XYZ file of C-alpha atoms in Angstrom:
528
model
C -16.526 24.875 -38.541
C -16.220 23.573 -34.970
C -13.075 25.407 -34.533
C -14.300 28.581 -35.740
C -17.499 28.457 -33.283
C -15.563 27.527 -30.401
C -12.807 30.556 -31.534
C -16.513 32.335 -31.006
C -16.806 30.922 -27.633
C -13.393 32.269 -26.456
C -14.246 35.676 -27.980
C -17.541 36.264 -26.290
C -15.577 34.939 -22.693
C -13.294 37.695 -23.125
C -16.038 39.824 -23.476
C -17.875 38.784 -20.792
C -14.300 38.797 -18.555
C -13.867 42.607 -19.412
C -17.451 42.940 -17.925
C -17.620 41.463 -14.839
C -14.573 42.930 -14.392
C -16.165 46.459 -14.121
C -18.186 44.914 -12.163
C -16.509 43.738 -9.636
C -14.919 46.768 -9.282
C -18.069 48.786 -9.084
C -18.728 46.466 -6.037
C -15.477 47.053 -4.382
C -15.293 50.667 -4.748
C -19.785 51.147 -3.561
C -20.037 48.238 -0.830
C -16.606 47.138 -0.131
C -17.274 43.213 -2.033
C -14.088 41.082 -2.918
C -12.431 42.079 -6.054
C -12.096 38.724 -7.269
C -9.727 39.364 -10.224
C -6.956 40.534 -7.358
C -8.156 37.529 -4.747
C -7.497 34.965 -7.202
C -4.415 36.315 -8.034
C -3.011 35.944 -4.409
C -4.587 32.755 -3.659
C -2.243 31.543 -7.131
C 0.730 33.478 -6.264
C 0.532 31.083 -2.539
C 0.027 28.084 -4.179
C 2.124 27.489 -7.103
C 5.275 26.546 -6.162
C 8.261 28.940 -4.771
C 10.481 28.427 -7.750
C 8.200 29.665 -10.147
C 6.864 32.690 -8.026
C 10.291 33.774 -7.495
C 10.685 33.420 -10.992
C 7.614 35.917 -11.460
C 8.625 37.844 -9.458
C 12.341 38.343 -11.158
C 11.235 38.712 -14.464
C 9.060 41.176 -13.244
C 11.836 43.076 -11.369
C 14.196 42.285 -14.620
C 11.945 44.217 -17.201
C 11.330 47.200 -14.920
C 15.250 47.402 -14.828
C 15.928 46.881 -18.242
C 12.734 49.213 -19.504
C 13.732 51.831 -16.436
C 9.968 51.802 -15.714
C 8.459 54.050 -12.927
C 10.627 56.126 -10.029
C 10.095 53.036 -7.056
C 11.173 49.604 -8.416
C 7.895 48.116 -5.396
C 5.304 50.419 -6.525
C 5.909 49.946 -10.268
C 6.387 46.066 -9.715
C 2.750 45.767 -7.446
C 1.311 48.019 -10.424
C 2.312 45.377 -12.964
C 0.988 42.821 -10.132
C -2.115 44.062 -10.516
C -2.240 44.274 -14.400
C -1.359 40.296 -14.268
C -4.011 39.540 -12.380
C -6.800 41.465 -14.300
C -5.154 39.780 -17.372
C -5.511 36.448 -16.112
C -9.263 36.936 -14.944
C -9.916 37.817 -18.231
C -8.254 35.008 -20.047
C -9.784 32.713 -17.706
C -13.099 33.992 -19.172
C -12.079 33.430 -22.582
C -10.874 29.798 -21.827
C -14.752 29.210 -20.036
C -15.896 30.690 -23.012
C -14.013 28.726 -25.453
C -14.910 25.254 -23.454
C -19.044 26.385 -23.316
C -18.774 26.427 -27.046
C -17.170 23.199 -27.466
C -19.031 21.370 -25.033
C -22.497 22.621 -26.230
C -21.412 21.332 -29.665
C -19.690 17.996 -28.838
C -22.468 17.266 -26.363
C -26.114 17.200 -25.885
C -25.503 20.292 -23.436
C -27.180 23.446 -24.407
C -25.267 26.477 -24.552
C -27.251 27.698 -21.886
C -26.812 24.627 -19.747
C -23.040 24.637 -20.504
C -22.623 28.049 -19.198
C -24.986 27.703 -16.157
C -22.491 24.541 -15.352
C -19.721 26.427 -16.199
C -20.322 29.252 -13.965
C -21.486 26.981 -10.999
C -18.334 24.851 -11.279
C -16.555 27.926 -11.178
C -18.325 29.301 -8.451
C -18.014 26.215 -6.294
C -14.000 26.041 -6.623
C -13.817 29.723 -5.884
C -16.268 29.116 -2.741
C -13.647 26.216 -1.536
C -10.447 28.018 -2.343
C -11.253 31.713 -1.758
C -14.076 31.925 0.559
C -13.102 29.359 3.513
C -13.813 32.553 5.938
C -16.768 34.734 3.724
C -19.183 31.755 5.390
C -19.585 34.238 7.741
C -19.922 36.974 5.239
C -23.191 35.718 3.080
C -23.110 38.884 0.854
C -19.639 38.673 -0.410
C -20.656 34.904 -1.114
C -24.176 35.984 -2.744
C -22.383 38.716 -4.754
C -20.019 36.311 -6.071
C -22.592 33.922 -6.982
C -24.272 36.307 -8.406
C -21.767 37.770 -10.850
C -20.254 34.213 -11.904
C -23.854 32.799 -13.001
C -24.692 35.853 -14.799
C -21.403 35.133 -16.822
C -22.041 31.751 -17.520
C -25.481 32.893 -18.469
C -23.876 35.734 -20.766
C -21.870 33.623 -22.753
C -24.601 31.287 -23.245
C -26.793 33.775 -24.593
C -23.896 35.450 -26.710
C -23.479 31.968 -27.986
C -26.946 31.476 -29.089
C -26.974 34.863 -30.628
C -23.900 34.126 -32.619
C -25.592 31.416 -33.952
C -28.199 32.851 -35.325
C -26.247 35.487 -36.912
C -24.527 33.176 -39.111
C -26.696 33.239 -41.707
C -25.347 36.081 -43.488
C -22.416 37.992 -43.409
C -24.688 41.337 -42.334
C -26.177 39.601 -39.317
C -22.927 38.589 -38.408
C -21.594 42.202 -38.475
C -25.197 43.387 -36.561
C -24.029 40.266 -33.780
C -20.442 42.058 -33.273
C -21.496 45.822 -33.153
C -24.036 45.142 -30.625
C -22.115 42.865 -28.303
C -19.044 45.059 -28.487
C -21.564 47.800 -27.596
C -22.837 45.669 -24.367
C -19.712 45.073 -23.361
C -18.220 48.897 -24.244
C -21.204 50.107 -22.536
C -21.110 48.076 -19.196
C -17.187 48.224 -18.637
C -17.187 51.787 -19.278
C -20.525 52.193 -16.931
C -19.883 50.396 -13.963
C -15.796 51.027 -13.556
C -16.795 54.767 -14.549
C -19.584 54.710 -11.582
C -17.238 53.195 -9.240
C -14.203 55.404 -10.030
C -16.963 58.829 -9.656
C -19.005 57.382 -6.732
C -16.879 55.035 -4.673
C -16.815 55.516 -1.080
C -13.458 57.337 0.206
C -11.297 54.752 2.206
C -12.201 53.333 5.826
C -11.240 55.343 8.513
C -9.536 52.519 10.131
C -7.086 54.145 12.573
C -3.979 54.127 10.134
C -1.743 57.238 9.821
C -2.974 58.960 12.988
C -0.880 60.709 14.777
C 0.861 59.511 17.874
C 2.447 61.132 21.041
C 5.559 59.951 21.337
C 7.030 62.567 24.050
C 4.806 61.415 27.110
C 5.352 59.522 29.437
C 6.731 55.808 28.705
C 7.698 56.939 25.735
C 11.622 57.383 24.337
C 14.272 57.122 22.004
C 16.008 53.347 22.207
C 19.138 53.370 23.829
C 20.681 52.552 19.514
C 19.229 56.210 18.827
C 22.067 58.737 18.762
C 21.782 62.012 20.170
C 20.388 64.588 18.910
C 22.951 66.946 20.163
C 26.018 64.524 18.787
C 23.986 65.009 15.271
C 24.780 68.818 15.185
C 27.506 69.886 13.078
C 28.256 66.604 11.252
C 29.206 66.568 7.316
C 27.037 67.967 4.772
C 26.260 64.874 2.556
C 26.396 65.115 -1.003
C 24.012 66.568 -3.472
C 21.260 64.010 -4.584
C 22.097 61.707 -1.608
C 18.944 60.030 -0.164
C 17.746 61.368 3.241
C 18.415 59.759 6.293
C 14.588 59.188 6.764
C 12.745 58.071 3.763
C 9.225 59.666 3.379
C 6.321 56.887 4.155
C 4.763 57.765 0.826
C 8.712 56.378 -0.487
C 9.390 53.656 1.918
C 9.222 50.106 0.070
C 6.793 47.638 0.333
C 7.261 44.305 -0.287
C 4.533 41.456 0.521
C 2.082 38.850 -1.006
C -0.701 40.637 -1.721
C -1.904 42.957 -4.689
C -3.050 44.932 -2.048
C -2.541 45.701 1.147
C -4.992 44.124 3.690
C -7.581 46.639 5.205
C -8.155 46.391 8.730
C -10.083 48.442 11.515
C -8.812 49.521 14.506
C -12.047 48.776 16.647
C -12.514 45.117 15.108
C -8.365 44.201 15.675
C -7.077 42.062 18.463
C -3.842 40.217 18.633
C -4.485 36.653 19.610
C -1.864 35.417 21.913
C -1.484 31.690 22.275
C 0.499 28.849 23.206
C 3.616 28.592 26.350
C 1.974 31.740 28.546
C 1.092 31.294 32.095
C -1.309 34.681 30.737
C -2.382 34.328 27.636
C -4.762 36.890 26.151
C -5.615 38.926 23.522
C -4.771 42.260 23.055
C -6.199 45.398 21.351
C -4.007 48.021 19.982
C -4.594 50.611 22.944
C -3.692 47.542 25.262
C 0.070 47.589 23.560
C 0.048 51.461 23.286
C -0.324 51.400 27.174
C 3.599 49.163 27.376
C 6.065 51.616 27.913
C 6.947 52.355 24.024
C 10.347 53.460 22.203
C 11.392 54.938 19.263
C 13.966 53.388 17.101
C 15.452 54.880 13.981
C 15.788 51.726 11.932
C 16.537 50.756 8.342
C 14.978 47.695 6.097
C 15.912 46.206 3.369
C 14.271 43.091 1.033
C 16.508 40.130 0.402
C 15.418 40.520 -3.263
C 17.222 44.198 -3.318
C 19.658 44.112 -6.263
C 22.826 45.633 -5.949
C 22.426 49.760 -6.363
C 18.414 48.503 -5.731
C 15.774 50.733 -4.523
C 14.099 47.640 -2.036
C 15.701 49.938 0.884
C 14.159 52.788 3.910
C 14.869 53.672 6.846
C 12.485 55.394 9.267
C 11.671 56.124 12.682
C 9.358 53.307 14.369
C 7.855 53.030 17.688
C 6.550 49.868 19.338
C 6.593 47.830 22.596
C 9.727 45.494 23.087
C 8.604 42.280 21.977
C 10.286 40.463 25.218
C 8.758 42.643 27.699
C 5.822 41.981 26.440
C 6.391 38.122 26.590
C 7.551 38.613 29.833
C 4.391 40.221 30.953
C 2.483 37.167 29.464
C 4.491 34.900 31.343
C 6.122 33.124 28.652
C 6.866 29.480 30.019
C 10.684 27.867 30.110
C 9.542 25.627 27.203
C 9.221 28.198 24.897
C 12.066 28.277 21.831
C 10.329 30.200 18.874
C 7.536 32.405 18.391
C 5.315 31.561 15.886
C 3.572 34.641 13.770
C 0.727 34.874 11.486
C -0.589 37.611 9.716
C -4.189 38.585 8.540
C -2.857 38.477 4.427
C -2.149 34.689 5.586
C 2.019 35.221 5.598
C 3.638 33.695 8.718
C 7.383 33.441 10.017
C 9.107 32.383 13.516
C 11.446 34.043 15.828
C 13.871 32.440 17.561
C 14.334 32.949 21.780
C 17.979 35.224 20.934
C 15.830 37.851 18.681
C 12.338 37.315 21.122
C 14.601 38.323 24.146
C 16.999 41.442 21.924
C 15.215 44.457 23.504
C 15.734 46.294 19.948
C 13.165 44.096 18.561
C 10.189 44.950 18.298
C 5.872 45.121 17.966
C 6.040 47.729 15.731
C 2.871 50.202 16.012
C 3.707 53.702 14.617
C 6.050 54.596 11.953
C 7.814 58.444 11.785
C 5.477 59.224 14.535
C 1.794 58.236 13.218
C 0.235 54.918 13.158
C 1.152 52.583 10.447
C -0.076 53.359 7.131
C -1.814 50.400 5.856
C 0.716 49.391 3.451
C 3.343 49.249 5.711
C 1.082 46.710 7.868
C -1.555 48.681 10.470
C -2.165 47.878 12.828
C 1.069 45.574 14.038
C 4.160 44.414 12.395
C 7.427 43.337 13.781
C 10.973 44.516 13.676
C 13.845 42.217 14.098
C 17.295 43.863 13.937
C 19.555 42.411 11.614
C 17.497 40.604 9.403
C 16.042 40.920 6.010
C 12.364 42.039 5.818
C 11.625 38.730 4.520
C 11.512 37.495 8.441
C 9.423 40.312 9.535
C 5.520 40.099 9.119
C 3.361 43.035 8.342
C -0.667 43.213 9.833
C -0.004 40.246 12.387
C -3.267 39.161 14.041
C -1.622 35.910 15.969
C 1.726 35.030 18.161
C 2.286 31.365 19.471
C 4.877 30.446 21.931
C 5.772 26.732 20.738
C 8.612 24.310 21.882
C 11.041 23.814 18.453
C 11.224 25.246 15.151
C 8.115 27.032 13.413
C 7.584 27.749 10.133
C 8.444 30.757 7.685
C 6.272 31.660 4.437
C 9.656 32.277 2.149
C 12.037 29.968 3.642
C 9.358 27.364 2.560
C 10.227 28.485 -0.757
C 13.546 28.425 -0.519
C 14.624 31.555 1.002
C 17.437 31.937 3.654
C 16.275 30.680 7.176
C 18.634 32.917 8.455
C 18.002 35.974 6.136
C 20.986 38.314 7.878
C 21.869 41.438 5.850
C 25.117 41.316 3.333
C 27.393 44.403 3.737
C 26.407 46.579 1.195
C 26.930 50.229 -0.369
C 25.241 52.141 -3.425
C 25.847 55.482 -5.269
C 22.958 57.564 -5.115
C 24.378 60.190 -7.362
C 27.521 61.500 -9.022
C 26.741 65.291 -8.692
C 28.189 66.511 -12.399
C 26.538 69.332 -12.690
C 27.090 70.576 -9.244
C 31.273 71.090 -8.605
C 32.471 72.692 -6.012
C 34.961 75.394 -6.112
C 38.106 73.899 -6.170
C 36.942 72.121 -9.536
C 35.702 68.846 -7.473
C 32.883 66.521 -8.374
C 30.598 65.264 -4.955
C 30.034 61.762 -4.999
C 27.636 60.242 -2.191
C 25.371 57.888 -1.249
C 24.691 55.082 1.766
C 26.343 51.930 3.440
C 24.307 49.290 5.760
C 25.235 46.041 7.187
C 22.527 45.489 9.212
C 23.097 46.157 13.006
C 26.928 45.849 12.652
C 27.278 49.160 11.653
C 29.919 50.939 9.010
C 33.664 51.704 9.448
C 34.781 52.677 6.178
C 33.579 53.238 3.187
C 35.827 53.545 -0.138
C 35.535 54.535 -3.759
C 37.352 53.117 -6.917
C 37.558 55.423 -10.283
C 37.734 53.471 -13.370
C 40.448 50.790 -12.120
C 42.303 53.076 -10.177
C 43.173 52.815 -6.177
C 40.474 52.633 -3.723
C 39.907 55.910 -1.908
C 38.503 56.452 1.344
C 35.362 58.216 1.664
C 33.814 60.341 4.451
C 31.412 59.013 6.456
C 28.588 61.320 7.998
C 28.658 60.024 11.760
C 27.441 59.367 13.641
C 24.153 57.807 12.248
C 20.899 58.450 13.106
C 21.083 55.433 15.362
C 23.313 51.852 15.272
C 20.517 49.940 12.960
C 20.413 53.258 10.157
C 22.448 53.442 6.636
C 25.336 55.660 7.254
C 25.314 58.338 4.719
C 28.775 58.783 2.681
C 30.929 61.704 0.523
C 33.283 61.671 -1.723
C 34.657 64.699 -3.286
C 36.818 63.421 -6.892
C 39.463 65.375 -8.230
C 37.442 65.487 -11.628
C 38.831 64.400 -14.725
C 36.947 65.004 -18.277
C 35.434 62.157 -20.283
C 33.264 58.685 -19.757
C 34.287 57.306 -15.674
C 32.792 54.309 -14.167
C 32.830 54.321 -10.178
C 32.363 51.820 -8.002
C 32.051 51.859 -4.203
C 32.230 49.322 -1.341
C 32.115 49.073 2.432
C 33.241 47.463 5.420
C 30.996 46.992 8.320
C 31.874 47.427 12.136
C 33.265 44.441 12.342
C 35.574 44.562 9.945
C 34.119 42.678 6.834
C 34.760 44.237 3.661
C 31.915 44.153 1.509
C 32.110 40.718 -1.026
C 32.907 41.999 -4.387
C 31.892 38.739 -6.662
C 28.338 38.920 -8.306
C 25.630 36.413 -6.973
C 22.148 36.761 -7.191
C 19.052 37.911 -4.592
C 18.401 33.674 -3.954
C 18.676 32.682 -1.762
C 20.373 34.955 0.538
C 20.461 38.197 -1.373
C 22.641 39.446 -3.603
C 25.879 40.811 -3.421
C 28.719 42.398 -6.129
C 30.511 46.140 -6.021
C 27.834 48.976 -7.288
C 28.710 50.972 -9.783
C 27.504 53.712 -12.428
C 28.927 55.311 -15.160
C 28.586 59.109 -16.119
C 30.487 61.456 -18.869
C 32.034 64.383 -17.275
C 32.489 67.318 -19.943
C-alpha cells in the first residue's frame, strides 16, 4: 500500500513538473523571468565534474552521428541540451513528489506541510545556488518563490485528493481525468500564451551593422588581396564557402542559451597591472583604430570530417594596443578573462602582445549576433575555440598563471590546432567532360597555413590536389580540388594535408580529449 501511494506521489510531481514548466516559460517569454528548467541545467553542467560532462557531452555528439540527426552537429546537440534539461526539471518534480508522499505517511507531516517544506527547501537551495546575483533582482526571486510553493502546495493537494478517491475504483478514475485535465489545461494554456504573446527579442545592439571602410578601419595585414583573389581555381561542386553564413557558423559554449545582454547596460571592467585602469563601453573600443581579419575557428571537440568548423570575417581592436593604452605594468604575464555566462580562460604575454589577436566586436561586418558572444569576445590565432571566451564583461592583468574553465577539466592548456583536412563532397552526379569526378573540400592548421594537400583512392597512391590560393587570409581554411579519373563501383577516399611548415597531417586515430582529435577523413560513395 505504501508503495503504491508514494508511486502516487511521484505521478502527481510529474504532473505538477509539466506545469510549472509552462509556466515558467510563460514568464520568460511576457516579463523576461529566469527559466529555471534551463538555469539549473547550467548551474549542473558547471558543477559536476569534467569527466562526466565531457562524457555528456560525447554521447550526445555520438548519437547525433550515429542517428545522422539535424544538418549542424552544435545546433542539433544545444537542441537536445535543452530537451535534457526540461527532462530533468520534470523528474526532479516527480522525485519531490514521490518523497511528499512518503514522508506524509511515515511521519506526522501532513501532505500539505510536506509539500510546503518541500517547496521551501527547494526554494532555499535554488536561492543559494542560482540566485547569488537576483538579490538585486527581487522579482525574479519573488517569481521563483512563487512558482516553487505553489508546487509544493499542488502536490499536497493532489495528494489529499488522491486519497480520497480511493474509495472506489470510479472516484479513482474521476481523480485522474480531472488532474490530467488541470495539468493538460495549464501546460497547454500558459506555453500556448507565451508562444502567441511573448514579447519579440531585446533590441540589444546585436547584428547591427557596422562601417568598416572609415577611417581607422582596415583589412589586417594576414588578409590577402582582393585583387590577388581574382582569377584563382574554381573549387569543387558542394565545397563549403570560404565564409560561412552567421546563421551556419558553430557555436559551442556552456550555456543552453546564449546570454542576453544590452548594449547601453555593458561595460568591460578592466582590472589589475594598469597604470589606467578603467572600464570601457562598447563605443569606447569602437573608437581604437579597428581591423578586419578573415579568420577561421574550430572546437577541440571537432571530430575528424566534423562540422565544429567557420570561418568568417571579424573586426575588433588589437588586444595589445589596447593594453598598451591602459598602461599595462612590467609585472604583467597573463591576462585573466571572465565572461558574463561565468566561463573564464587566460592569455599568455606572447598571444596578449600578437597584433592578430584580438577584442572581437563585429563579425562579417555587423555586430556580434548574440550567440556568437555580443557584445565582446576574443580571438587568439592558433588556438582552439576552447581558449577564446564569448560575452566577456572582465580582463585582469595578473603576475603568473590564471585559470581556464576547460583545462580545469582536463582539456589541453595549450589547445593549438592539429593539421587537418575533410571532404566536403564527392561530386557524382556532376562529371565534367572529360569523364572526371570533382572531389573538394578544406585544409586548416591553424595560423601555419597549407602547402599541399593530397588524396588517396581506395589504397592506391596519394595524389596531389589543387589548392585554391591564395586564401582569403593566412588564419582561413584553404579550399581544395581534386578532379579523379573515375572508375565505376563502391570507392572509399581519403584525404590529408600538410601545413606550411611542413607537417603532414597524423594519420593514427585518437580522440577529441584532450587535445582534439586526429586520423585521415574519409567517405565512401558508389559511382555507377
Amino acid at each position: 500500500m505504501l508503495r503504491h501511494k508514494t508511486l502516487h506521489g511521484g505521478f502527481i510531481g510529474g504532473g505538477v513538473g509539466l506545469m510549472l514548466l509552462a509556466l515558467f516559460y510563460l514568464g520568460d517569454r511576457l516579463f523576461r523571468l529566469p527559466f529555471l528548467p534551463f538555469n539549473f541545467f547550467d548551474w549542473l553542467a558547471r558543477a559536476l565534474p569534467g569527466e562526466l560532462v565531457t562524457l555528456g557531452i560525447d554521447s550526445i555528439v555520438d548519437a547525433i552521428l550515429f542517428l545522422n540527426l539535424g544538418s549542424s552537429t552544435s545546433a542539433t546537440a544545444k537542441l537536445i541540451e535543452q530537451i535534457i534539461a526540461l527532462t530533468i526539471f520534470v523528474l526532479l518534480w516527480v522525485v519531490i513528489g514521490w518523497l511528499i508522499a512518503l514522508v506524509s505517511q511515515q511521519t506526522r507531516f501532513s501532505a500539505h506541510q510536506a509539500g510546503l517544506t518541500a517547496a521551501l527547501l527547494l526554494f532555499g537551495a535554488i536561492a543559494i545556488i542560482l540566485n547569488v546575483e537576483t538579490v538585486q533582482q527581487p522579482l525574479a526571486l519573488a517569481w521563483q518563490f512563487i512558482l516553487l510553493v505553489a508546487g509544493g502546495w499542488a502536490i499536497s493537494w493532489g495528494l489529499a485528493a488522491a486519497r480520497e478517491a480511493e474509495t472506489a475504483v470510479s472516484n479513482r478514475r474521476n481523480f485522474l481525468n480531472r488532474f490530467g485535465g488541470v495539468v493538460l489545461g495549464v501546460t497547454v494554456g500558459a506555453a500556448g500564451i507565451g508562444w502567441l504573446f511573448g514579447r519579440q527579442p531585446a533590441d540589444t545592439g546585436a547584428e547591427e551593422a557596422v562601417d568598416t571602410s572609415g577611417d581607422g578601419m582596415a583589412m589586417a595585414d594576414v588578409a590577402t588581396d582582393p585583387e590577388e583573389l581574382q582569377g584563382r581555381l574554381e573549387p569543387a561542386p558542394g565545397t563549403r564557402p570560404e565564409i560561412t553564413p552567421d546563421g551556419e557558423f558553430y557555436r559551442i559554449d556552456i550555456n543552453t542559451r546564449p546570454p542576453v545582454i544590452e548594449r547601453a547596460d555593458w561595460e568591460l571592467q578592466v582590472d589589475g597591472l594598469f597604470d589606467n585602469p578603467r572600464n570601457l563601453t562598447l563605443a569606447d573600443l569602437m573608437a581604437f583604430p579597428a581591423v578586419t581579419q578573415p579568420l577561421t575557428l574550430s572546437c577541440i571537440s571537432n571530430r575528424i570530417g566534423g562540422d565544429l568548423i567557420s570561418a568568417a570575417d571579424w573586426t575588433g581592436v588589437r588586444l595589445g594596443l589596447l593594453l598598451e593604452d591602459l598602461g599595462l605594468q612590467p609585472e604583467a604575464q597573463e591576462l585573466t578573462i571572465e565572461a558574463e555566462d561565468g566561463f573564464y580562460e587566460s592569455v599568455s604575454m606572447p598571444d596578449m602582445m600578437d597584433p592578430r589577436t584580438l577584442l572581437v566586436y563585429a563579425m562579417n561586418g555587423e555586430t556580434l549576433p548574440q550567440r556568437h558572444g555580443f557584445p565582446l569576445r576574443i580571438y587568439i590565432p592558433n588556438r582552439y575555440g576552447m581558449k577564446q571566451p564569448k560575452w566577456i564583461t572582465r580582463i585582469e592583468a595578473i603576475e603568473g598563471e590564471g585559470p581556464g574553465y576547460w583545462v580545469e577539466r582536463g582539456w589541453s592548456e595549450e589547445a593549438r590546432p592539429k593539421v587537418i583536412s575533410i571532404i566536403d563532397n564527392v561530386a557524382v552526379d556532376q562529371r565534367l567532360d572529360n569523364g572526371r569526378i570533382p572531389i573538394g573540400g578544406i585544409a586548416w592548421a591553424g595560423d601555419r597555413g597549407i602547402q599541399r594537400v593530397e588524396v588517396q583512392v581506395d589504397d592506391g597512391e596519394w595524389q596531389a590536389a589543387q589548392l585554391r590560393l591564395p586564401p582569403l587570409s593566412t588564419l582561413t581554411w584553404v579550399q581544395w580540388r581534386y578532379d579523379w579519373p573515375a572508375a565505376s563501383g563502391e570507392h572509399t577516399f581519403r584525404v590529408r594535408a600538410t601545413d606550411g611548415e611542413g607537417t603532414l597531417q597524423i594519420g593514427e586515430e585518437s580522440d577529441v580529449r584532450p587535445d582534439g582529435a586526429t586520423g585521415y577523413h574519409a567517405v565512401t560513395e558508389t559511382i555507377a
